[in-house]
Amino acid sequence: EIVLTQSPGTLSLSPGERATLSCRASQSVSSSSLAWYQQKPGQAPRLLIYGASSRATGIPDRFTGSGSGTDFTLTISRLQPEDFAMYYCQQHGTSRYTFGQGTKVEIK
Amino acid sequence: QVQLVQSGAEVKKPGASVKVSCKTSGYTFTSYDITWVRQAPGQGLEWMGWMNPNSANTAYAQKFQGRVTMTRDTSVNTAYMELSSLRSEDTAVYYCARFIAEAGKLDYWGQGTLVTVSS
């Protein structure tokens, strides 16, 4: 099973700042198999990025996904108040998929 | 529009089984896999498995092998997830989501079903 490790666990930032979230895989993952999700309390997750770098429909361009192999990054260029949430990476490179443990982006 | 609507909250005793439904609309049910994900209180997302509604093929996370069964009824465009031998650690919100394999994305999610296991 591929293990995804996200860092940091918590990111404390102010609105307008840049957020950089990391997702590291225990073995190489195809870029087409890596996605990012945002989740707010009491809500279902929402797809942000798929294929490592493609934004989902309706996702603002301040969200950028990058990376390959075992290292992937989600960057939020200028945090808006609605961006403070949990973020999860997920891989489906094998028939059994896994999520990272999540990064919480909180208001400083 | 695409919608996945799940069944309501359940309270079960340890050792019992629970069956959660996920009724889909707005697209061809048999064209895309359905994935099940759960989230224990205050915890992260945990992938449980997927089912192909066309072939009924499934793949389950090793953790749930032998306890989980994913099925579907194509006549009502509905997927089901049954979890047996429930224990308190199974208390969680269970989500279904549509998986577009070609693009590698869970693009539409159900609203979640809270399953509480308590004696």
PDB file of C-alpha atoms in Angstrom, chain A residues 1 32-35 37 39 42-47 50-51 57 88 90 92 95-101, chain B residues 33 35 37 39 43-47 50 59-62 65 95 99 101 103-107 109-111:
ATOM      1  CA  GLU A   1       0.000   0.000   0.000  1.00  0.00           C
ATOM      2  CA  SER A  32      -2.187  11.357 -13.316  1.00  0.00           C
ATOM      3  CA  SER A  33      -3.035   9.540 -10.081  1.00  0.00           C
ATOM      4  CA  LEU A  34      -2.628  12.340  -7.545  1.00  0.00           C
ATOM      5  CA  ALA A  35      -5.493  14.579  -6.424  1.00  0.00           C
ATOM      6  CA  TYR A  37      -9.312  17.829  -1.802  1.00  0.00           C
ATOM      7  CA  GLN A  39     -12.813  19.870   3.404  1.00  0.00           C
ATOM      8  CA  GLY A  42     -19.472  19.432   8.512  1.00  0.00           C
ATOM      9  CA  GLN A  43     -19.069  19.229   4.755  1.00  0.00           C
ATOM     10  CA  ALA A  44     -18.072  16.556   2.281  1.00  0.00           C
ATOM     11  CA  PRO A  45     -14.656  16.932   0.665  1.00  0.00           C
ATOM     12  CA  ARG A  46     -14.435  18.996  -2.499  1.00  0.00           C
ATOM     13  CA  LEU A  47     -12.147  18.193  -5.411  1.00  0.00           C
ATOM     14  CA  TYR A  50      -6.542  16.154 -10.169  1.00  0.00           C
ATOM     15  CA  GLY A  51      -3.767  14.731 -12.281  1.00  0.00           C
ATOM     16  CA  THR A  57     -14.257  22.944 -12.466  1.00  0.00           C
ATOM     17  CA  TYR A  88      -5.998  16.069   1.735  1.00  0.00           C
ATOM     18  CA  GLN A  90      -5.041  11.154  -2.473  1.00  0.00           C
ATOM     19  CA  HIS A  92      -5.091   5.997  -6.990  1.00  0.00           C
ATOM     20  CA  SER A  95      -6.151  -0.641  -7.396  1.00  0.00           C
ATOM     21  CA  ARG A  96      -6.199   0.333  -3.749  1.00  0.00           C
ATOM     22  CA  TYR A  97      -6.204   4.031  -3.082  1.00  0.00           C
ATOM     23  CA  THR A  98      -5.017   6.038  -0.098  1.00  0.00           C
ATOM     24  CA  PHE A  99      -5.357   9.494   1.429  1.00  0.00           C
ATOM     25  CA  GLY A 100      -2.786  11.537   3.251  1.00  0.00           C
ATOM     26  CA  GLN A 101      -3.561  12.402   6.863  1.00  0.00           C
TER      27      GLN A 101
ATOM     28  CA  ASP B  33     -16.941   3.772 -10.369  1.00  0.00           C
ATOM     29  CA  THR B  35     -15.815   4.903  -4.107  1.00  0.00           C
ATOM     30  CA  VAL B  37     -14.634   6.827   2.101  1.00  0.00           C
ATOM     31  CA  GLN B  39     -14.159   9.731   8.421  1.00  0.00           C
ATOM     32  CA  GLN B  43      -9.991  12.206  12.021  1.00  0.00           C
ATOM     33  CA  GLY B  44      -8.930  12.199   8.392  1.00  0.00           C
ATOM     34  CA  LEU B  45     -10.367  10.545   5.322  1.00  0.00           C
ATOM     35  CA  GLU B  46     -10.030   6.788   4.983  1.00  0.00           C
ATOM     36  CA  TRP B  47     -10.519   5.019   1.662  1.00  0.00           C
ATOM     37  CA  TRP B  50     -14.563   0.997  -4.898  1.00  0.00           C
ATOM     38  CA  ALA B  59     -11.645  -3.661  -4.604  1.00  0.00           C
ATOM     39  CA  TYR B  60     -11.487  -3.192  -0.856  1.00  0.00           C
ATOM     40  CA  ALA B  61      -8.901  -1.747   1.467  1.00  0.00           C
ATOM     41  CA  GLN B  62      -7.136  -4.551   3.262  1.00  0.00           C
ATOM     42  CA  GLN B  65     -11.521  -7.189   3.749  1.00  0.00           C
ATOM     43  CA  TYR B  95     -19.259   9.037   2.090  1.00  0.00           C
ATOM     44  CA  PHE B  99     -14.699   8.299  -9.409  1.00  0.00           C
ATOM     45  CA  ALA B 101     -10.801   6.790 -13.450  1.00  0.00           C
ATOM     46  CA  ALA B 103      -9.006  11.694 -14.950  1.00  0.00           C
ATOM     47  CA  GLY B 104      -8.235  10.283 -11.523  1.00  0.00           C
ATOM     48  CA  LYS B 105     -10.764  12.304  -9.615  1.00  0.00           C
ATOM     49  CA  LEU B 106     -13.541  11.935  -7.074  1.00  0.00           C
ATOM     50  CA  ASP B 107     -15.612  14.707  -8.538  1.00  0.00           C
ATOM     51  CA  TRP B 109     -19.649  13.333  -3.293  1.00  0.00           C
ATOM     52  CA  GLY B 110     -22.664  12.313  -1.291  1.00  0.00           C
ATOM     53  CA  GLN B 111     -23.587  14.333   1.769  1.00  0.00           C
TER      54      GLN B 111
END
